[in-house]
CSV table of N, CA and C and ligand atoms in Angstrom, one decimal:
chain,number,residue,atom,x,y,z
A,1,UNK,N,24.8,-9.2,-10.0
A,1,UNK,CA,24.3,-9.7,-8.7
A,1,UNK,C,22.8,-10.0,-8.8
A,2,UNK,N,22.5,-11.1,-8.2
A,2,UNK,CA,21.1,-11.6,-8.3
A,2,UNK,C,20.2,-10.6,-7.5
A,3,UNK,N,19.0,-10.4,-8.0
A,3,UNK,CA,18.0,-9.6,-7.3
A,3,UNK,C,17.7,-10.2,-5.9
A,4,UNK,N,17.8,-9.4,-4.8
A,4,UNK,CA,17.6,-10.0,-3.5
A,4,UNK,C,16.1,-10.5,-3.3
A,5,UNK,N,15.2,-9.8,-4.0
A,5,UNK,CA,13.8,-10.3,-3.8
A,5,UNK,C,13.6,-11.7,-4.5
A,6,UNK,N,14.2,-11.8,-5.8
A,6,UNK,CA,14.1,-13.1,-6.5
A,6,UNK,C,14.8,-14.2,-5.7
A,7,UNK,N,15.9,-13.8,-5.1
A,7,UNK,CA,16.7,-14.8,-4.3
A,7,UNK,C,15.9,-15.2,-3.1
A,8,UNK,N,15.2,-14.3,-2.5
A,8,UNK,CA,14.4,-14.6,-1.3
A,8,UNK,C,13.2,-15.5,-1.7
A,9,UNK,N,12.6,-15.2,-2.9
A,9,UNK,CA,11.5,-16.0,-3.4
A,9,UNK,C,12.0,-17.5,-3.7
A,10,UNK,N,13.2,-17.6,-4.2
A,10,UNK,CA,13.7,-18.9,-4.5
A,10,UNK,C,14.0,-19.7,-3.2
A,11,UNK,N,14.6,-19.0,-2.2
A,11,UNK,CA,15.0,-19.6,-1.0
A,11,UNK,C,13.8,-20.0,-0.1
A,12,UNK,N,12.7,-19.2,-0.3
A,12,UNK,CA,11.5,-19.6,0.4
A,12,UNK,C,11.6,-19.3,1.9
A,13,UNK,N,12.5,-18.5,2.4
A,13,UNK,CA,12.7,-18.2,3.8
A,13,UNK,C,11.6,-17.3,4.3
A,14,UNK,N,11.2,-17.5,5.6
A,14,UNK,CA,10.2,-16.6,6.3
A,14,UNK,C,8.9,-16.4,5.5
A,15,UNK,N,8.6,-17.3,4.7
A,15,UNK,CA,7.4,-17.2,3.8
A,15,UNK,C,6.1,-17.3,4.7
A,16,UNK,N,5.2,-16.3,4.5
A,16,UNK,CA,3.9,-16.5,5.3
A,16,UNK,C,2.7,-16.5,4.4
A,17,UNK,N,2.9,-16.2,3.1
A,17,UNK,CA,1.8,-16.3,2.1
A,17,UNK,C,2.3,-16.5,0.7
A,18,UNK,N,1.5,-17.3,-0.1
A,18,UNK,CA,1.9,-17.5,-1.5
A,18,UNK,C,0.6,-17.9,-2.3
A,19,UNK,N,0.5,-17.3,-3.5
A,19,UNK,CA,-0.4,-17.7,-4.5
A,19,UNK,C,0.2,-17.7,-5.8
A,20,UNK,N,-0.5,-17.8,-6.9
A,20,UNK,CA,0.1,-18.0,-8.2
A,20,UNK,C,0.8,-16.7,-8.7
A,21,UNK,N,0.5,-15.6,-8.1
A,21,UNK,CA,1.1,-14.3,-8.6
A,21,UNK,C,2.1,-13.7,-7.6
A,22,UNK,N,1.9,-13.8,-6.3
A,22,UNK,CA,2.7,-13.1,-5.4
A,22,UNK,C,3.1,-13.9,-4.2
A,23,UNK,N,4.1,-13.4,-3.5
A,23,UNK,CA,4.6,-14.1,-2.3
A,23,UNK,C,4.7,-13.0,-1.2
A,24,UNK,N,4.4,-13.4,0.1
A,24,UNK,CA,4.6,-12.5,1.2
A,24,UNK,C,5.5,-13.2,2.2
A,25,UNK,N,6.6,-12.5,2.6
A,25,UNK,CA,7.5,-13.0,3.6
A,25,UNK,C,7.8,-12.0,4.6
A,26,UNK,N,8.4,-12.4,5.8
A,26,UNK,CA,8.7,-11.5,6.8
A,26,UNK,C,10.0,-10.7,6.5
A,27,UNK,N,10.0,-9.4,6.7
A,27,UNK,CA,11.2,-8.6,6.4
A,27,UNK,C,12.3,-8.9,7.4
A,28,UNK,N,13.5,-9.0,7.0
A,28,UNK,CA,14.6,-9.2,7.9
A,28,UNK,C,15.7,-8.3,7.6
A,29,UNK,N,16.1,-7.4,8.5
A,29,UNK,CA,15.4,-7.1,9.8
A,29,UNK,C,14.1,-6.3,9.6
A,30,UNK,N,13.1,-6.5,10.4
A,30,UNK,CA,11.9,-5.8,10.2
A,30,UNK,C,11.9,-4.4,10.9
A,31,UNK,N,10.9,-3.5,10.5
A,31,UNK,CA,10.7,-2.2,11.1
A,31,UNK,C,10.1,-2.5,12.5
A,32,UNK,N,9.2,-3.5,12.6
A,32,UNK,CA,8.5,-3.9,13.8
A,32,UNK,C,8.2,-5.4,13.6
A,33,UNK,N,8.0,-6.2,14.7
A,33,UNK,CA,7.7,-7.6,14.5
A,33,UNK,C,6.4,-7.8,13.6
A,34,UNK,N,6.5,-8.7,12.7
A,34,UNK,CA,5.4,-8.9,11.8
A,34,UNK,C,5.4,-8.1,10.5
A,35,UNK,N,6.5,-7.3,10.3
A,35,UNK,CA,6.7,-6.5,9.1
A,35,UNK,C,6.7,-7.5,7.9
A,36,UNK,N,5.7,-7.3,6.9
A,36,UNK,CA,5.6,-8.2,5.8
A,36,UNK,C,6.1,-7.5,4.5
A,37,UNK,N,6.8,-8.2,3.7
A,37,UNK,CA,7.1,-7.7,2.3
A,37,UNK,C,6.3,-8.6,1.3
A,38,UNK,N,5.5,-7.9,0.5
A,38,UNK,CA,4.7,-8.6,-0.5
A,38,UNK,C,5.2,-8.3,-1.9
A,39,UNK,N,5.6,-9.3,-2.6
A,39,UNK,CA,6.2,-9.1,-3.9
A,39,UNK,C,5.7,-10.0,-5.0
A,40,UNK,N,5.6,-9.5,-6.3
A,40,UNK,CA,5.2,-10.3,-7.4
A,40,UNK,C,6.2,-11.4,-7.6
A,41,UNK,N,5.8,-12.5,-8.1
A,41,UNK,CA,6.8,-13.6,-8.4
A,41,UNK,C,7.6,-13.2,-9.7
A,42,UNK,N,6.9,-12.4,-10.6
A,42,UNK,CA,7.6,-12.0,-11.8
A,42,UNK,C,8.5,-10.8,-11.5
A,43,UNK,N,9.7,-10.8,-11.9
A,43,UNK,CA,10.6,-9.7,-11.6
A,43,UNK,C,10.4,-8.5,-12.5
A,44,UNK,N,10.2,-7.3,-11.9
A,44,UNK,CA,10.2,-6.0,-12.7
A,44,UNK,C,10.5,-4.9,-11.7
A,45,UNK,N,11.2,-3.8,-12.1
A,45,UNK,CA,11.7,-2.9,-11.1
A,45,UNK,C,10.6,-2.1,-10.4
A,46,UNK,N,9.6,-1.5,-11.1
A,46,UNK,CA,8.7,-0.6,-10.4
A,46,UNK,C,7.2,-1.0,-10.7
A,47,UNK,N,6.3,-0.4,-10.0
A,47,UNK,CA,4.9,-0.7,-10.1
A,47,UNK,C,4.3,-0.5,-11.5
A,48,UNK,N,4.9,0.5,-12.2
A,48,UNK,CA,4.4,0.8,-13.6
A,48,UNK,C,4.6,-0.4,-14.5
A,49,UNK,N,5.5,-1.3,-14.2
A,49,UNK,CA,5.8,-2.4,-15.1
A,49,UNK,C,4.8,-3.6,-15.0
A,50,UNK,N,3.8,-3.5,-14.1
A,50,UNK,CA,2.9,-4.6,-13.9
A,50,UNK,C,1.5,-4.2,-14.4
A,51,UNK,N,0.7,-5.3,-14.8
A,51,UNK,CA,-0.6,-5.0,-15.3
A,51,UNK,C,-1.6,-4.8,-14.2
A,52,UNK,N,-2.8,-4.4,-14.6
A,52,UNK,CA,-3.8,-4.0,-13.6
A,52,UNK,C,-4.3,-5.2,-12.8
A,53,UNK,N,-4.2,-6.4,-13.4
A,53,UNK,CA,-4.7,-7.6,-12.6
A,53,UNK,C,-3.7,-7.8,-11.4
A,54,UNK,N,-2.4,-7.7,-11.7
A,54,UNK,CA,-1.5,-7.9,-10.6
A,54,UNK,C,-1.6,-6.8,-9.5
A,55,UNK,N,-1.7,-5.6,-10.0
A,55,UNK,CA,-1.8,-4.4,-9.1
A,55,UNK,C,-3.1,-4.6,-8.2
A,56,UNK,N,-4.2,-4.9,-8.8
A,56,UNK,CA,-5.4,-5.1,-8.0
A,56,UNK,C,-5.2,-6.2,-7.0
A,57,UNK,N,-4.7,-7.3,-7.5
A,57,UNK,CA,-4.5,-8.5,-6.6
A,57,UNK,C,-3.6,-8.2,-5.4
A,58,UNK,N,-2.5,-7.5,-5.7
A,58,UNK,CA,-1.6,-7.3,-4.6
A,58,UNK,C,-2.2,-6.4,-3.5
A,59,UNK,N,-3.0,-5.5,-3.9
A,59,UNK,CA,-3.7,-4.6,-2.9
A,59,UNK,C,-4.8,-5.4,-2.1
A,60,UNK,N,-5.5,-6.2,-2.8
A,60,UNK,CA,-6.5,-7.1,-2.1
A,60,UNK,C,-5.8,-7.9,-1.0
A,61,UNK,N,-4.7,-8.6,-1.4
A,61,UNK,CA,-4.0,-9.4,-0.5
A,61,UNK,C,-3.4,-8.6,0.6
A,62,UNK,N,-2.8,-7.5,0.3
A,62,UNK,CA,-2.2,-6.6,1.3
A,62,UNK,C,-3.2,-6.2,2.4
A,63,UNK,N,-4.4,-5.9,1.9
A,63,UNK,CA,-5.5,-5.6,2.8
A,63,UNK,C,-5.8,-6.7,3.8
A,64,UNK,N,-5.9,-7.9,3.2
A,64,UNK,CA,-6.2,-9.1,4.0
A,64,UNK,C,-5.1,-9.4,5.0
A,65,UNK,N,-3.8,-9.3,4.6
A,65,UNK,CA,-2.7,-9.5,5.5
A,65,UNK,C,-2.7,-8.4,6.6
A,66,UNK,N,-3.0,-7.2,6.2
A,66,UNK,CA,-3.1,-6.1,7.2
A,66,UNK,C,-4.1,-6.5,8.3
A,67,UNK,N,-5.3,-7.0,7.9
A,67,UNK,CA,-6.3,-7.4,8.9
A,67,UNK,C,-5.8,-8.5,9.8
A,68,UNK,N,-5.1,-9.5,9.2
A,68,UNK,CA,-4.6,-10.6,10.0
A,68,UNK,C,-3.5,-10.1,11.0
A,69,UNK,N,-2.7,-9.1,10.6
A,69,UNK,CA,-1.8,-8.5,11.6
A,69,UNK,C,-2.5,-7.9,12.8
A,70,UNK,N,-3.6,-7.2,12.5
A,70,UNK,CA,-4.4,-6.6,13.6
A,70,UNK,C,-4.9,-7.7,14.5
A,71,UNK,N,-5.4,-8.7,13.9
A,71,UNK,CA,-6.1,-9.8,14.7
A,71,UNK,C,-5.1,-10.6,15.5
A,72,UNK,N,-3.9,-10.9,14.9
A,72,UNK,CA,-3.0,-11.8,15.5
A,72,UNK,C,-1.9,-11.2,16.4
A,73,UNK,N,-1.6,-9.9,16.1
A,73,UNK,CA,-0.5,-9.3,16.9
A,73,UNK,C,-1.0,-8.2,17.8
A,74,UNK,N,-2.3,-7.9,17.9
A,74,UNK,CA,-2.8,-6.9,18.7
A,74,UNK,C,-2.1,-5.5,18.5
A,75,UNK,N,-2.0,-5.1,17.2
A,75,UNK,CA,-1.3,-3.9,16.9
A,75,UNK,C,-2.4,-2.8,16.8
A,76,UNK,N,-1.9,-1.5,16.7
A,76,UNK,CA,-2.8,-0.4,16.6
A,76,UNK,C,-3.0,0.2,15.2
A,77,UNK,N,-2.1,-0.2,14.3
A,77,UNK,CA,-2.2,0.4,13.0
A,77,UNK,C,-1.3,-0.4,12.0
A,78,UNK,N,-1.4,-0.1,10.7
A,78,UNK,CA,-0.5,-0.6,9.7
A,78,UNK,C,-0.1,0.5,8.8
A,79,UNK,N,1.1,0.5,8.3
A,79,UNK,CA,1.4,1.3,7.1
A,79,UNK,C,1.5,0.3,5.9
A,80,UNK,N,0.8,0.6,4.9
A,80,UNK,CA,0.9,-0.2,3.6
A,80,UNK,C,1.6,0.7,2.7
A,81,UNK,N,2.9,0.4,2.4
A,81,UNK,CA,3.8,1.3,1.9
A,81,UNK,C,4.6,0.8,0.7
A,82,UNK,N,4.6,1.6,-0.4
A,82,UNK,CA,5.4,1.3,-1.6
A,82,UNK,C,6.4,2.4,-1.8
A,83,UNK,N,7.7,2.1,-1.8
A,83,UNK,CA,8.7,3.0,-2.2
A,83,UNK,C,9.0,2.8,-3.7
A,84,UNK,N,8.5,3.7,-4.5
A,84,UNK,CA,8.6,3.4,-5.9
A,84,UNK,C,9.7,4.2,-6.5
A,85,UNK,N,10.8,3.5,-6.8
A,85,UNK,CA,12.0,4.2,-7.3
A,85,UNK,C,13.1,4.5,-6.2
A,86,UNK,N,14.3,4.5,-6.6
A,86,UNK,CA,15.4,4.7,-5.7
A,86,UNK,C,15.2,6.0,-4.9
A,87,UNK,N,14.8,7.1,-5.6
A,87,UNK,CA,14.7,8.4,-5.0
A,87,UNK,C,13.6,8.3,-3.9
A,88,UNK,N,12.7,7.4,-4.0
A,88,UNK,CA,11.6,7.2,-3.0
A,88,UNK,C,12.0,6.3,-1.9
A,89,UNK,N,13.2,5.8,-1.9
A,89,UNK,CA,13.7,4.9,-0.8
A,89,UNK,C,13.5,3.4,-1.2
A,90,UNK,N,13.3,3.1,-2.4
A,90,UNK,CA,13.2,1.7,-2.8
A,90,UNK,C,14.6,1.0,-2.7
A,91,UNK,N,14.6,-0.1,-1.9
A,91,UNK,CA,15.9,-0.7,-1.6
A,91,UNK,C,16.3,-1.9,-2.6
A,92,UNK,N,15.3,-2.5,-3.2
A,92,UNK,CA,15.6,-3.6,-4.1
A,92,UNK,C,15.1,-3.3,-5.5
A,93,UNK,N,15.8,-3.8,-6.6
A,93,UNK,CA,15.3,-3.5,-7.9
A,93,UNK,C,14.2,-4.4,-8.4
A,94,UNK,N,13.2,-4.6,-7.5
A,94,UNK,CA,12.1,-5.5,-7.8
A,94,UNK,C,10.9,-4.9,-7.0
A,95,UNK,N,9.8,-4.5,-7.7
A,95,UNK,CA,8.7,-3.9,-7.0
A,95,UNK,C,8.2,-4.7,-5.8
A,96,UNK,N,8.0,-4.1,-4.7
A,96,UNK,CA,7.4,-4.8,-3.5
A,96,UNK,C,6.6,-3.8,-2.7
A,97,UNK,N,5.8,-4.3,-1.8
A,97,UNK,CA,5.0,-3.5,-1.0
A,97,UNK,C,5.2,-4.0,0.5
A,98,UNK,N,5.4,-3.0,1.4
A,98,UNK,CA,5.6,-3.2,2.8
A,98,UNK,C,4.3,-3.2,3.5
A,99,UNK,N,4.1,-4.1,4.5
A,99,UNK,CA,3.0,-3.9,5.4
A,99,UNK,C,3.6,-3.9,6.8
A,100,UNK,N,3.6,-2.7,7.4
A,100,UNK,CA,4.4,-2.5,8.6
A,100,UNK,C,3.4,-2.4,9.8
A,101,UNK,N,3.4,-3.3,10.7
A,101,UNK,CA,2.5,-3.2,11.9
A,101,UNK,C,3.0,-2.0,12.8
A,102,UNK,N,2.0,-1.3,13.3
A,102,UNK,CA,2.4,-0.1,14.1
A,102,UNK,C,1.7,-0.2,15.5
A,103,UNK,N,2.5,0.3,16.4
A,103,UNK,CA,2.0,0.5,17.8
A,103,UNK,C,2.1,2.0,18.1
A,104,UNK,N,1.3,2.5,19.0
A,104,UNK,CA,1.4,3.9,19.4
A,104,UNK,C,2.8,4.1,20.0
A,105,UNK,N,3.5,5.2,19.6
A,105,UNK,CA,4.8,5.5,20.1
A,105,UNK,C,5.8,4.5,19.8
A,106,UNK,N,5.8,3.9,18.7
A,106,UNK,CA,6.8,2.8,18.4
A,106,UNK,C,8.1,3.5,17.7
A,107,UNK,N,8.1,4.8,17.6
A,107,UNK,CA,9.2,5.6,17.1
A,107,UNK,C,9.7,5.3,15.7
A,108,UNK,N,8.8,4.7,14.9
A,108,UNK,CA,9.0,4.6,13.4
A,108,UNK,C,8.6,5.9,12.8
A,109,UNK,N,9.6,6.5,12.0
A,109,UNK,CA,9.3,7.8,11.4
A,109,UNK,C,9.0,7.7,9.9
A,110,UNK,N,7.8,8.0,9.5
A,110,UNK,CA,7.5,8.1,8.1
A,110,UNK,C,7.0,9.5,7.7
A,111,UNK,N,7.2,10.4,8.6
A,111,UNK,CA,6.7,11.7,8.5
A,111,UNK,C,7.6,12.7,7.7
A,112,UNK,N,7.0,13.8,7.2
A,112,UNK,CA,7.8,14.7,6.4
A,112,UNK,C,7.4,16.1,6.8
A,113,UNK,N,8.3,17.1,6.6
A,113,UNK,CA,7.9,18.5,6.8
A,113,UNK,C,7.3,19.1,5.5
A,114,UNK,N,6.1,19.6,5.6
A,114,UNK,CA,5.4,20.1,4.4
A,114,UNK,C,6.2,21.3,3.8
A,115,UNK,N,6.3,21.4,2.5
A,115,UNK,CA,7.0,22.5,1.9
A,115,UNK,C,6.0,23.7,1.6
A,116,UNK,N,6.5,24.9,1.8
A,116,UNK,CA,5.7,26.1,1.5
A,116,UNK,C,5.8,26.4,0.1
A,117,UNK,N,4.8,26.2,-0.8
A,117,UNK,CA,4.9,26.5,-2.2
A,117,UNK,C,4.2,27.8,-2.5
A,118,UNK,N,4.8,28.5,-3.5
A,118,UNK,CA,4.1,29.7,-4.0
A,118,UNK,C,2.8,29.3,-4.7
A,119,UNK,N,1.9,30.3,-4.8
A,119,UNK,CA,0.6,30.0,-5.5
A,119,UNK,C,0.9,29.6,-6.9
A,120,UNK,N,1.9,30.2,-7.5
A,120,UNK,CA,2.2,29.9,-8.9
A,120,UNK,C,2.7,28.5,-9.1
A,121,UNK,N,3.6,28.0,-8.2
A,121,UNK,CA,4.1,26.7,-8.2
A,121,UNK,C,2.9,25.7,-8.0
A,122,UNK,N,2.0,26.0,-7.1
A,122,UNK,CA,0.9,25.1,-6.9
A,122,UNK,C,0.0,25.0,-8.2
A,123,UNK,N,-0.3,26.2,-8.8
A,123,UNK,CA,-1.1,26.2,-10.0
A,123,UNK,C,-0.5,25.5,-11.1
A,124,UNK,N,0.9,25.6,-11.3
A,124,UNK,CA,1.6,24.9,-12.4
A,124,UNK,C,1.4,23.4,-12.2
A,125,UNK,N,1.7,23.0,-11.0
A,125,UNK,CA,1.6,21.5,-10.7
A,125,UNK,C,0.1,21.0,-11.0
A,126,UNK,N,-0.9,21.8,-10.5
A,126,UNK,CA,-2.3,21.4,-10.7
A,126,UNK,C,-2.6,21.3,-12.2
A,127,UNK,N,-2.2,22.3,-12.9
A,127,UNK,CA,-2.5,22.4,-14.4
A,127,UNK,C,-1.9,21.2,-15.1
A,128,UNK,N,-0.6,21.0,-14.9
A,128,UNK,CA,0.1,19.9,-15.6
A,128,UNK,C,-0.6,18.6,-15.3
A,129,UNK,N,-0.9,18.4,-14.0
A,129,UNK,CA,-1.5,17.1,-13.6
A,129,UNK,C,-2.9,16.9,-14.2
A,130,UNK,N,-3.7,18.0,-14.1
A,130,UNK,CA,-5.1,17.9,-14.7
A,130,UNK,C,-5.1,17.5,-16.1
A,131,UNK,N,-4.2,18.1,-16.9
A,131,UNK,CA,-4.1,17.8,-18.3
A,131,UNK,C,-3.7,16.4,-18.5
A,132,UNK,N,-2.9,15.9,-17.7
A,132,UNK,CA,-2.4,14.5,-17.9
A,132,UNK,C,-3.4,13.4,-17.4
A,133,UNK,N,-4.2,13.8,-16.4
A,133,UNK,CA,-5.1,12.8,-15.8
A,133,UNK,C,-6.5,12.7,-16.5
A,134,UNK,N,-6.7,13.6,-17.4
A,134,UNK,CA,-8.1,13.6,-18.0
A,134,UNK,C,-8.7,12.3,-18.5
A,135,UNK,N,-7.9,11.4,-19.0
A,135,UNK,CA,-8.4,10.2,-19.6
A,135,UNK,C,-8.1,8.9,-18.9
A,136,UNK,N,-7.4,9.0,-17.9
A,136,UNK,CA,-6.9,7.7,-17.3
A,136,UNK,C,-8.1,6.8,-16.8
A,137,UNK,N,-9.2,7.5,-16.4
A,137,UNK,CA,-10.3,6.7,-15.8
A,137,UNK,C,-11.2,6.0,-16.8
A,138,UNK,N,-11.1,6.4,-18.1
A,138,UNK,CA,-12.1,5.9,-19.1
A,138,UNK,C,-12.3,4.4,-19.2
A,139,UNK,N,-11.2,3.7,-19.1
A,139,UNK,CA,-11.3,2.3,-19.3
A,139,UNK,C,-11.8,1.6,-18.0
A,140,UNK,N,-11.9,2.4,-16.9
A,140,UNK,CA,-12.3,1.8,-15.7
A,140,UNK,C,-13.5,2.4,-15.1
A,141,UNK,N,-14.4,2.8,-16.0
A,141,UNK,CA,-15.6,3.6,-15.6
A,141,UNK,C,-16.4,2.8,-14.5
A,142,UNK,N,-16.6,1.5,-14.6
A,142,UNK,CA,-17.4,0.8,-13.7
A,142,UNK,C,-16.8,0.8,-12.3
A,143,UNK,N,-15.5,0.6,-12.3
A,143,UNK,CA,-14.8,0.6,-11.0
A,143,UNK,C,-14.9,2.0,-10.3
A,144,UNK,N,-14.7,3.1,-11.1
A,144,UNK,CA,-14.8,4.4,-10.5
A,144,UNK,C,-16.2,4.7,-10.0
A,145,UNK,N,-17.2,4.3,-10.7
A,145,UNK,CA,-18.6,4.5,-10.3
A,145,UNK,C,-18.8,3.8,-8.9
A,146,UNK,N,-18.3,2.6,-8.8
A,146,UNK,CA,-18.5,1.8,-7.6
A,146,UNK,C,-17.9,2.6,-6.4
A,147,UNK,N,-16.7,3.1,-6.6
A,147,UNK,CA,-16.0,3.8,-5.5
A,147,UNK,C,-16.8,5.1,-5.2
A,148,UNK,N,-17.2,5.8,-6.2
A,148,UNK,CA,-18.0,7.0,-5.9
A,148,UNK,C,-19.2,6.8,-5.1
A,149,UNK,N,-20.0,5.7,-5.5
A,149,UNK,CA,-21.2,5.4,-4.7
A,149,UNK,C,-20.9,5.1,-3.3
A,150,UNK,N,-19.8,4.4,-3.1
A,150,UNK,CA,-19.4,4.0,-1.7
A,150,UNK,C,-19.1,5.3,-0.9
A,151,UNK,N,-18.3,6.2,-1.5
A,151,UNK,CA,-17.9,7.5,-0.9
A,151,UNK,C,-19.2,8.3,-0.5
A,152,UNK,N,-20.1,8.4,-1.4
A,152,UNK,CA,-21.3,9.2,-1.2
A,152,UNK,C,-22.1,8.6,0.0
A,153,UNK,N,-22.2,7.2,0.0
A,153,UNK,CA,-22.9,6.6,1.1
A,153,UNK,C,-22.2,6.9,2.5
A,154,UNK,N,-20.9,6.9,2.5
A,154,UNK,CA,-20.2,7.1,3.7
A,154,UNK,C,-20.4,8.6,4.2
A,155,UNK,N,-20.3,9.5,3.3
A,155,UNK,CA,-20.5,10.9,3.6
A,155,UNK,C,-21.9,11.2,4.1
A,156,UNK,N,-22.9,10.6,3.4
A,156,UNK,CA,-24.3,10.9,3.8
A,156,UNK,C,-24.8,10.2,5.0
A,157,UNK,N,-24.0,9.3,5.5
A,157,UNK,CA,-24.5,8.4,6.6
A,157,UNK,C,-23.6,8.6,7.8
A,158,UNK,N,-24.1,9.3,8.8
A,158,UNK,CA,-23.3,9.7,10.0
A,158,UNK,C,-22.8,8.4,10.7
A,159,UNK,N,-23.7,7.4,10.8
A,159,UNK,CA,-23.3,6.2,11.5
A,159,UNK,C,-22.1,5.6,10.8
A,160,UNK,N,-22.1,5.6,9.5
A,160,UNK,CA,-21.0,5.0,8.7
A,160,UNK,C,-19.7,5.8,9.1
A,161,UNK,N,-19.9,7.1,9.1
A,161,UNK,CA,-18.7,8.0,9.4
A,161,UNK,C,-18.1,7.7,10.8
A,162,UNK,N,-19.0,7.5,11.8
A,162,UNK,CA,-18.5,7.2,13.1
A,162,UNK,C,-17.9,5.8,13.1
A,163,UNK,N,-18.4,4.9,12.3
A,163,UNK,CA,-17.8,3.6,12.2
A,163,UNK,C,-16.4,3.7,11.7
A,164,UNK,N,-16.3,4.5,10.7
A,164,UNK,CA,-15.0,4.7,10.0
A,164,UNK,C,-14.0,5.3,11.0
A,165,UNK,N,-14.4,6.3,11.7
A,165,UNK,CA,-13.5,6.9,12.7
A,165,UNK,C,-13.1,5.9,13.8
A,166,UNK,N,-14.1,5.2,14.3
A,166,UNK,CA,-13.9,4.2,15.3
A,166,UNK,C,-12.9,3.1,14.8
A,167,UNK,N,-13.1,2.7,13.5
A,167,UNK,CA,-12.2,1.7,13.0
A,167,UNK,C,-10.8,2.2,12.8
A,168,UNK,N,-10.7,3.4,12.3
A,168,UNK,CA,-9.3,4.0,12.1
A,168,UNK,C,-8.5,4.0,13.4
A,169,UNK,N,-9.2,4.3,14.5
A,169,UNK,CA,-8.4,4.3,15.8
A,169,UNK,C,-8.5,3.0,16.5
A,170,UNK,N,-9.2,2.0,15.9
A,170,UNK,CA,-9.4,0.7,16.5
A,170,UNK,C,-9.8,0.8,17.9
A,171,UNK,N,-10.9,1.6,18.1
A,171,UNK,CA,-11.5,1.7,19.5
A,171,UNK,C,-12.3,0.4,19.7
A,172,UNK,N,-12.0,-0.3,20.8
A,172,UNK,CA,-12.7,-1.6,21.0
A,172,UNK,C,-14.2,-1.4,21.2
B,1,ZN,ZN1,13.7,-9.7,-8.7
């Protein structure tokens, strides 16, 4: 059976964005009006199969499309969502990202009940992850430094913090 995302890309239906690497189209049926699916043109099953250039690019464009949804559909929020793997709810065998426009009380449920873990289970997870994550940032030192500087500025500047809160709630 042909991959439904590849088929959609070929058919060009409901397309609202395209560049050399990715395509954005309206989900059918959508979670809410304006629900966008953003997918790489190159077929691969999960996010780990793609290079950093594609991953960076798809997030930059997702951010822009999210802003456009706010401006054009007068929505209150967006979920920028990746279901990575079947166990995580991935529906098609081709990596894609959802941008779901949200309104207050729109009855879309993405919530979960937190699990009560023992201290031992928490510690085990933390230790395993810390060992594995030690070196992943090394090739991206410049990028990490930029992010850290931005975070520090936000924390140290109360006005910025208020701006952030205001923006999160989209208070006019
Ligand atoms: Zn595909």
